[in-house]
Tab-separated table of C-alpha atoms and ligand atoms in Angstrom:
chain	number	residue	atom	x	y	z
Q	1	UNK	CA	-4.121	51.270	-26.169
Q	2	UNK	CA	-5.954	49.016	-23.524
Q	3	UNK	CA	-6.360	45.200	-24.169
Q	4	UNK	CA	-8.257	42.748	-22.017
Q	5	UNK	CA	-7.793	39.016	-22.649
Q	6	UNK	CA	-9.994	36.637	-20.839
Q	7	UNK	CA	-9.933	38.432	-17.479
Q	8	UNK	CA	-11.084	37.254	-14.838
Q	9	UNK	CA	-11.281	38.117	-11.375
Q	10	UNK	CA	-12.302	35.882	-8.098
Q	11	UNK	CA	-12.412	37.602	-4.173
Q	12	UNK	CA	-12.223	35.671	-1.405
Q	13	UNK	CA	-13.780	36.010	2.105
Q	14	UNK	CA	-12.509	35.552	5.420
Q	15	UNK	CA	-14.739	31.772	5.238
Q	16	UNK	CA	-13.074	30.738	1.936
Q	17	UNK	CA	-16.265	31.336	0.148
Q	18	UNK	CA	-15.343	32.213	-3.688
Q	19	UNK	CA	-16.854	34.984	-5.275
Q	20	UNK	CA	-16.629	35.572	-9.222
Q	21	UNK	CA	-16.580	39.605	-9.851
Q	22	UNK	CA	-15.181	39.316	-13.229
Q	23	UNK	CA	-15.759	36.822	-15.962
Q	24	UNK	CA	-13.850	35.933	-19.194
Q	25	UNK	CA	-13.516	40.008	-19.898
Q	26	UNK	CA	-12.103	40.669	-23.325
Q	27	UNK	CA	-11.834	43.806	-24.862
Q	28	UNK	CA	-9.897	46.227	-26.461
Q	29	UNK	CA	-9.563	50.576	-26.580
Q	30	UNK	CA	-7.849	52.791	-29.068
Q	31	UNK	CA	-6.357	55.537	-28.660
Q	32	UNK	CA	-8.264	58.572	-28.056
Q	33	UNK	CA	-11.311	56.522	-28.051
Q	34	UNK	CA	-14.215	57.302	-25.618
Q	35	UNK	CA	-15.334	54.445	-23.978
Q	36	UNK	CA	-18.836	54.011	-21.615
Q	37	UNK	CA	-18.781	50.922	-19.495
Q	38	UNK	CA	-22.606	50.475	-18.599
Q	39	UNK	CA	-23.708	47.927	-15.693
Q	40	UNK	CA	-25.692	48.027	-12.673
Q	41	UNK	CA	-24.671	48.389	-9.115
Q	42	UNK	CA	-22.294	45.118	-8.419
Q	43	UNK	CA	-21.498	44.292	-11.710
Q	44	UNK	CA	-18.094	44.599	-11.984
Q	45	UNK	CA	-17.638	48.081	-13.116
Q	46	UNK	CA	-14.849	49.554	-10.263
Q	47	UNK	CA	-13.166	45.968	-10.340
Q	48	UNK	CA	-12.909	46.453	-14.000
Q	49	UNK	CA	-11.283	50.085	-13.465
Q	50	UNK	CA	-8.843	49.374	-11.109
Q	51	UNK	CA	-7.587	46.347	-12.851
Q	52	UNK	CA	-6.612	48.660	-15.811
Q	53	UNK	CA	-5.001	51.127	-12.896
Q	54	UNK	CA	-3.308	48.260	-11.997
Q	55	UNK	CA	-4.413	48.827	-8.387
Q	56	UNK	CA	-5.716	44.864	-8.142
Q	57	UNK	CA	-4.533	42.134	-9.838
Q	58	UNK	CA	-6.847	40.113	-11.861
Q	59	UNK	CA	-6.622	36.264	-11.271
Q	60	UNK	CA	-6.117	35.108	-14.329
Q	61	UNK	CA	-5.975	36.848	-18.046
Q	62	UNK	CA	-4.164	39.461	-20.132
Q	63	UNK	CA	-4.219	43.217	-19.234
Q	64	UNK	CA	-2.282	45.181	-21.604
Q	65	UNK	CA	-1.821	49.089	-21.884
Q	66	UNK	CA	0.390	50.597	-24.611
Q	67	UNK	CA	1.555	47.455	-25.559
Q	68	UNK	CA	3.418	46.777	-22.152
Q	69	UNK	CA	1.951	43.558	-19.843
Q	70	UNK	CA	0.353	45.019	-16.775
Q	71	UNK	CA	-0.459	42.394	-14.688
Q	72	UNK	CA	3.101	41.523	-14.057
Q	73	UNK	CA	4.442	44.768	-12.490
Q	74	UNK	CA	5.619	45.216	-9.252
Q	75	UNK	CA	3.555	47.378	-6.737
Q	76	UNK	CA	6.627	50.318	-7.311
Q	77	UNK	CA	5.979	50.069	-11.336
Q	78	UNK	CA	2.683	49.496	-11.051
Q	79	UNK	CA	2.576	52.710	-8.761
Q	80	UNK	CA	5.247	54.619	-11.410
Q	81	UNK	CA	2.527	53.395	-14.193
Q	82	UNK	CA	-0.212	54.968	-12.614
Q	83	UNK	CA	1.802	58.265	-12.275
Q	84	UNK	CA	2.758	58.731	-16.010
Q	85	UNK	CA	-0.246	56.957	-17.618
Q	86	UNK	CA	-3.436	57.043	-15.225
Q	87	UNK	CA	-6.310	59.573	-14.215
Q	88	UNK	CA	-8.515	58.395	-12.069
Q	89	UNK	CA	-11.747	60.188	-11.097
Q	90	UNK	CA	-13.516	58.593	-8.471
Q	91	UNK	CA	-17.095	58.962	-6.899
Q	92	UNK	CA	-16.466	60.329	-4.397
Q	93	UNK	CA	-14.664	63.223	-3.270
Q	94	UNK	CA	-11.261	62.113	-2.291
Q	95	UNK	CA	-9.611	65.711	-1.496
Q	96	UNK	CA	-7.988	66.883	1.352
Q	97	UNK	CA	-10.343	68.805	2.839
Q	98	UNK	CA	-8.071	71.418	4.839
Q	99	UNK	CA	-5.657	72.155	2.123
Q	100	UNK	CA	-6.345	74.906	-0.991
Q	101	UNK	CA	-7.690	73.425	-5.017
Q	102	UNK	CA	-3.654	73.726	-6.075
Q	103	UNK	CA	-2.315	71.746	-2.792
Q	104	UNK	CA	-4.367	68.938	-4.001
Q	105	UNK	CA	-2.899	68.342	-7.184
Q	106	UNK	CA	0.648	68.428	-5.540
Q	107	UNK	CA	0.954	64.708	-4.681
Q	108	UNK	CA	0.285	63.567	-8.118
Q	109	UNK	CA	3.182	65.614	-8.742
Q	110	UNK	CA	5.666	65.467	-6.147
Q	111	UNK	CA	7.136	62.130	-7.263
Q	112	UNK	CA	8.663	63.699	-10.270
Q	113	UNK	CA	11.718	65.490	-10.971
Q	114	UNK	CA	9.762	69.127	-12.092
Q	115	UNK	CA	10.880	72.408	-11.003
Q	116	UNK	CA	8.792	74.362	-8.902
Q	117	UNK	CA	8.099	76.202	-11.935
Q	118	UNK	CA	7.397	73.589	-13.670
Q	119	UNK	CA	5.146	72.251	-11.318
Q	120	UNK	CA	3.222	75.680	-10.794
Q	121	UNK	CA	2.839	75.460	-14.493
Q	122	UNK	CA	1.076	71.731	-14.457
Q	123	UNK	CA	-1.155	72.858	-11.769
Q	124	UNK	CA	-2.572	75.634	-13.883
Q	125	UNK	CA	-2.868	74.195	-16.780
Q	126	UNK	CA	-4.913	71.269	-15.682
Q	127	UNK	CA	-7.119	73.708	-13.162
Q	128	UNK	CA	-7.993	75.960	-16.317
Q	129	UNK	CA	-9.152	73.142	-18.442
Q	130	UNK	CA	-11.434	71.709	-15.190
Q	131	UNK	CA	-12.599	75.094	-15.333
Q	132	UNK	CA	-11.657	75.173	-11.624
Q	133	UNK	CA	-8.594	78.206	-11.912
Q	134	UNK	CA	-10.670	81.281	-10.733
Q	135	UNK	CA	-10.883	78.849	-7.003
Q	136	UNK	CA	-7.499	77.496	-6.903
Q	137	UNK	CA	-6.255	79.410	-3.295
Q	138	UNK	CA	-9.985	78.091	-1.986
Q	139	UNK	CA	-10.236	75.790	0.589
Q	140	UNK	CA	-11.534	72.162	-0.503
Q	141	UNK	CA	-14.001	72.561	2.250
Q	142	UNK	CA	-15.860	75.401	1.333
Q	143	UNK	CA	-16.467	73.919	-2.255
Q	144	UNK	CA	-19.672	73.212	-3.462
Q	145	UNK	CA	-20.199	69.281	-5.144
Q	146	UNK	CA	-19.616	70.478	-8.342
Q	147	UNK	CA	-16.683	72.597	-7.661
Q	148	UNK	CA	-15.242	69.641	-5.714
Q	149	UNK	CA	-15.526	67.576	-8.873
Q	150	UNK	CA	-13.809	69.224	-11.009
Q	151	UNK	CA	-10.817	69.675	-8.135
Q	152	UNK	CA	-10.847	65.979	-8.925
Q	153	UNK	CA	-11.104	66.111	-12.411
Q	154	UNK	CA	-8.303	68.521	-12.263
Q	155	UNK	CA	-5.894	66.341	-9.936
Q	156	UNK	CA	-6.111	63.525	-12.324
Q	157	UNK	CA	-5.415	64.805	-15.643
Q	158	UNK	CA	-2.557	67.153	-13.860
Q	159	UNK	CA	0.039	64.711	-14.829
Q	160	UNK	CA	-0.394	64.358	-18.318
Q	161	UNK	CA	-2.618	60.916	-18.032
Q	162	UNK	CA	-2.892	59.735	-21.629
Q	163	UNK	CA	-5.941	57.299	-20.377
Q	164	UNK	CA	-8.556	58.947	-17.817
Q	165	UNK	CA	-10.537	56.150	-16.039
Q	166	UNK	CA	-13.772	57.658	-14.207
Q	167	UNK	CA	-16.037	56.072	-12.165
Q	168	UNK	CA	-19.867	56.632	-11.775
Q	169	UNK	CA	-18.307	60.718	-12.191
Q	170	UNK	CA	-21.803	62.440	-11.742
Q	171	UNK	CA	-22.955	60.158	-8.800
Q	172	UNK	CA	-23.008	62.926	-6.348
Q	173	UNK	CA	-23.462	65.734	-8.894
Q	174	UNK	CA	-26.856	67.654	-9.540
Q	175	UNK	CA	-28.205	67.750	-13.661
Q	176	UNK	CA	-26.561	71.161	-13.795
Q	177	UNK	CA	-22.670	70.138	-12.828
Q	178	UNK	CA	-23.290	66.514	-14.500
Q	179	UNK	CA	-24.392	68.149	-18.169
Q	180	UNK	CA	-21.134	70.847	-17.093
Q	181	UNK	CA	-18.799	67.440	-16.472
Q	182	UNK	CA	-20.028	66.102	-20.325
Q	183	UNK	CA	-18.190	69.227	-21.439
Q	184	UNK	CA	-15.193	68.272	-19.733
Q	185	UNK	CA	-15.226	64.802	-21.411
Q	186	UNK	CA	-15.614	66.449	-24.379
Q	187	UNK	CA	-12.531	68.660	-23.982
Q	188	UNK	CA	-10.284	65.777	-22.335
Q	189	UNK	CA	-11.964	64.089	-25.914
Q	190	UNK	CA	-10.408	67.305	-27.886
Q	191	UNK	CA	-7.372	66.803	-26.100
Q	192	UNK	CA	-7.187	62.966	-27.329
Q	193	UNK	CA	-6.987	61.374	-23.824
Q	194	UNK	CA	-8.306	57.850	-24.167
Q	195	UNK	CA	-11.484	57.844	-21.629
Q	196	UNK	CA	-13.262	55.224	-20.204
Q	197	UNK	CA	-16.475	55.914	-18.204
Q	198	UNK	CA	-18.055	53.777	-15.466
Q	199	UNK	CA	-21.642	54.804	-15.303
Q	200	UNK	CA	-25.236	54.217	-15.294
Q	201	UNK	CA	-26.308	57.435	-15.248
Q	202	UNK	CA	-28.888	58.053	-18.541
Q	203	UNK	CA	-27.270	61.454	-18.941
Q	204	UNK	CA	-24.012	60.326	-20.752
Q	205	UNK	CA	-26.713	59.824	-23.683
Q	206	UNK	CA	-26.060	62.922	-24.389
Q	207	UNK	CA	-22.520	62.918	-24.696
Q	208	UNK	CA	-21.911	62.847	-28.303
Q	209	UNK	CA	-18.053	61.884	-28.301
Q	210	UNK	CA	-18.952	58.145	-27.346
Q	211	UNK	CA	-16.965	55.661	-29.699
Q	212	UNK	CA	-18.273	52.735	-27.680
Q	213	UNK	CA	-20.888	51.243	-25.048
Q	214	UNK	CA	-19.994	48.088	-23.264
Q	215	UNK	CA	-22.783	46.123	-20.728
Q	216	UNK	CA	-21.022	44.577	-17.479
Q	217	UNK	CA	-24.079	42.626	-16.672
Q	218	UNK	CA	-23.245	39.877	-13.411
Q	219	UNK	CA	-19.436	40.705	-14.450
Q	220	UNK	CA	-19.477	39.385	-17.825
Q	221	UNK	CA	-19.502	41.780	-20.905
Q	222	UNK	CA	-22.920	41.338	-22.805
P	301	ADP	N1	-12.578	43.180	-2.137
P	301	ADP	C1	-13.694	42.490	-2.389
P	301	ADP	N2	-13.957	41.329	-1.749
P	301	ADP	C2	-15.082	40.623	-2.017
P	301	ADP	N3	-16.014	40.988	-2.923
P	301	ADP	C3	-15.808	42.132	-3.593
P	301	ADP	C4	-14.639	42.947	-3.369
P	301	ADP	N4	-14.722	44.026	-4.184
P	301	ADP	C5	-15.868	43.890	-4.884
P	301	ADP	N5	-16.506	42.749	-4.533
P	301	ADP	C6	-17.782	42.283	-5.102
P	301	ADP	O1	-17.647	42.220	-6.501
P	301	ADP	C7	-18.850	42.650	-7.139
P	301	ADP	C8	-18.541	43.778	-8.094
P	301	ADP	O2	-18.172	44.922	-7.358
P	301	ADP	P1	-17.841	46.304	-8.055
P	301	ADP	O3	-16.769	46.083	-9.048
P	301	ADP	O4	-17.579	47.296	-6.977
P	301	ADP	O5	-19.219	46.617	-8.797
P	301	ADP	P2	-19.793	47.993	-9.379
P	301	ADP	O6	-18.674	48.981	-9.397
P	301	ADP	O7	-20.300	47.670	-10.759
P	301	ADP	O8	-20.907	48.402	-8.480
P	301	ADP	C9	-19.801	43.040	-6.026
P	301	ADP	O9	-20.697	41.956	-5.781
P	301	ADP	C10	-18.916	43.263	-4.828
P	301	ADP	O10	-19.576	42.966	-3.629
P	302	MG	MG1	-18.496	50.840	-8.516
């Protein structure tokens, strides 16, 4: 499903200073496979995600999802790939704030050809299975943390995503919501997404649907 060859990945500065985020990253996810990617703060863990988005490049290496050679598409495939393949739940809250739960998951829709039926029908679905229906007219604003969370959770699996990328997902959640969000991997599990979690949060040892751990340690895999 997702295969890393020999990634790496270099920034650099405004003084031409080199820095090496990602080293010699090889790996490789199945299908409906649950994936934790442990490592500290600065190791490599978001640079990691959003090279299998495909929102970065890496600077050298092999990223391949379904079979198809990401690194080579163009910002408007890469952005089309993101739309049919990717969820992406971030660590922070992302939402606009003014608009209702349901307006939220409209732009991860609008791009496609749905009817407004069709769309109303996506929007449910994926607010029921966040657990998030009973709040959809509600103002993003006037959720709490938890709430918001699964607004987000519910946004990125609203488009089908066969692979849902998260990263550090209980960061800003209290042990109540985080043990609630291990549920929700659980069902996105039951649903056979292929997950991969950024995290180094202790609670995901209780999530019993873990195929895999990985260590990002310095931004090479241990
Ligand atoms: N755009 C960038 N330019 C320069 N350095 C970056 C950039 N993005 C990330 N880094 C550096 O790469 C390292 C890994 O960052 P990151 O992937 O965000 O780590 P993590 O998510 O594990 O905390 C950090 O040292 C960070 O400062
Ligand atoms: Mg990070």
């Amino acid at each position: 499903m997702i295969q890393l060859q020999n990634v790496n990945k270099v920034f650099t500065d405004t003084n031409h200073n080199n820095f090496q985020a990602l080293k010699d990253i090889s790996l490789a996810i199945s299908p409906n496979e649950c994936v934790l990617l442990h490592g500290s703060s600065g190791s490599g863990k978001t640079t990691l995600l959003h090279i299998i988005a495909s929102l970065m490049k890496p600077s050298s290496g092999l990223v391949e999802v379904k079979g198809e050679n990401i690194v080579s598409l163009s910002d408007y495939h890469a952005s089309a790939y993101r739309r049919s393949t990717i969820g992406y739940v971030t660590q922070s809250f992302y939402l606009l704030d003014n608009l209702s739960v349901e307006e939220n998951l409209l732009p991860a829709l609008v791009l496609e050809s749905l009817s407004e039926k069709e769309m109303a029908q996506k929007i449910k679905k994926a607010l029921s299975l966040a657990n998030i229906e009973h709040k959809a007219k509600q103002k993003v604003s006037t959720l709490s943390g938890g709430e918001k969370q699964r607004c987000i959770i519910a946004r990125a699996i609203v488009n089908d995503a066969e692979i849902v990328l998260c990263d550090e997902p209980t960061a800003n959640l209290d042990k109540k919501n985080s043990l609630f969000f291990l549920g929700l991997i659980q069902n996105l599990k039951n649903l056979r997404k292929t997950i991969l979690i950024a995290t180094h949060d202790p609670i995901f040892e209780k999530l019993e649907c873990v195929d895999k751990v990985y260590n990002l340690e310095g931004g090479s895999l241990e």
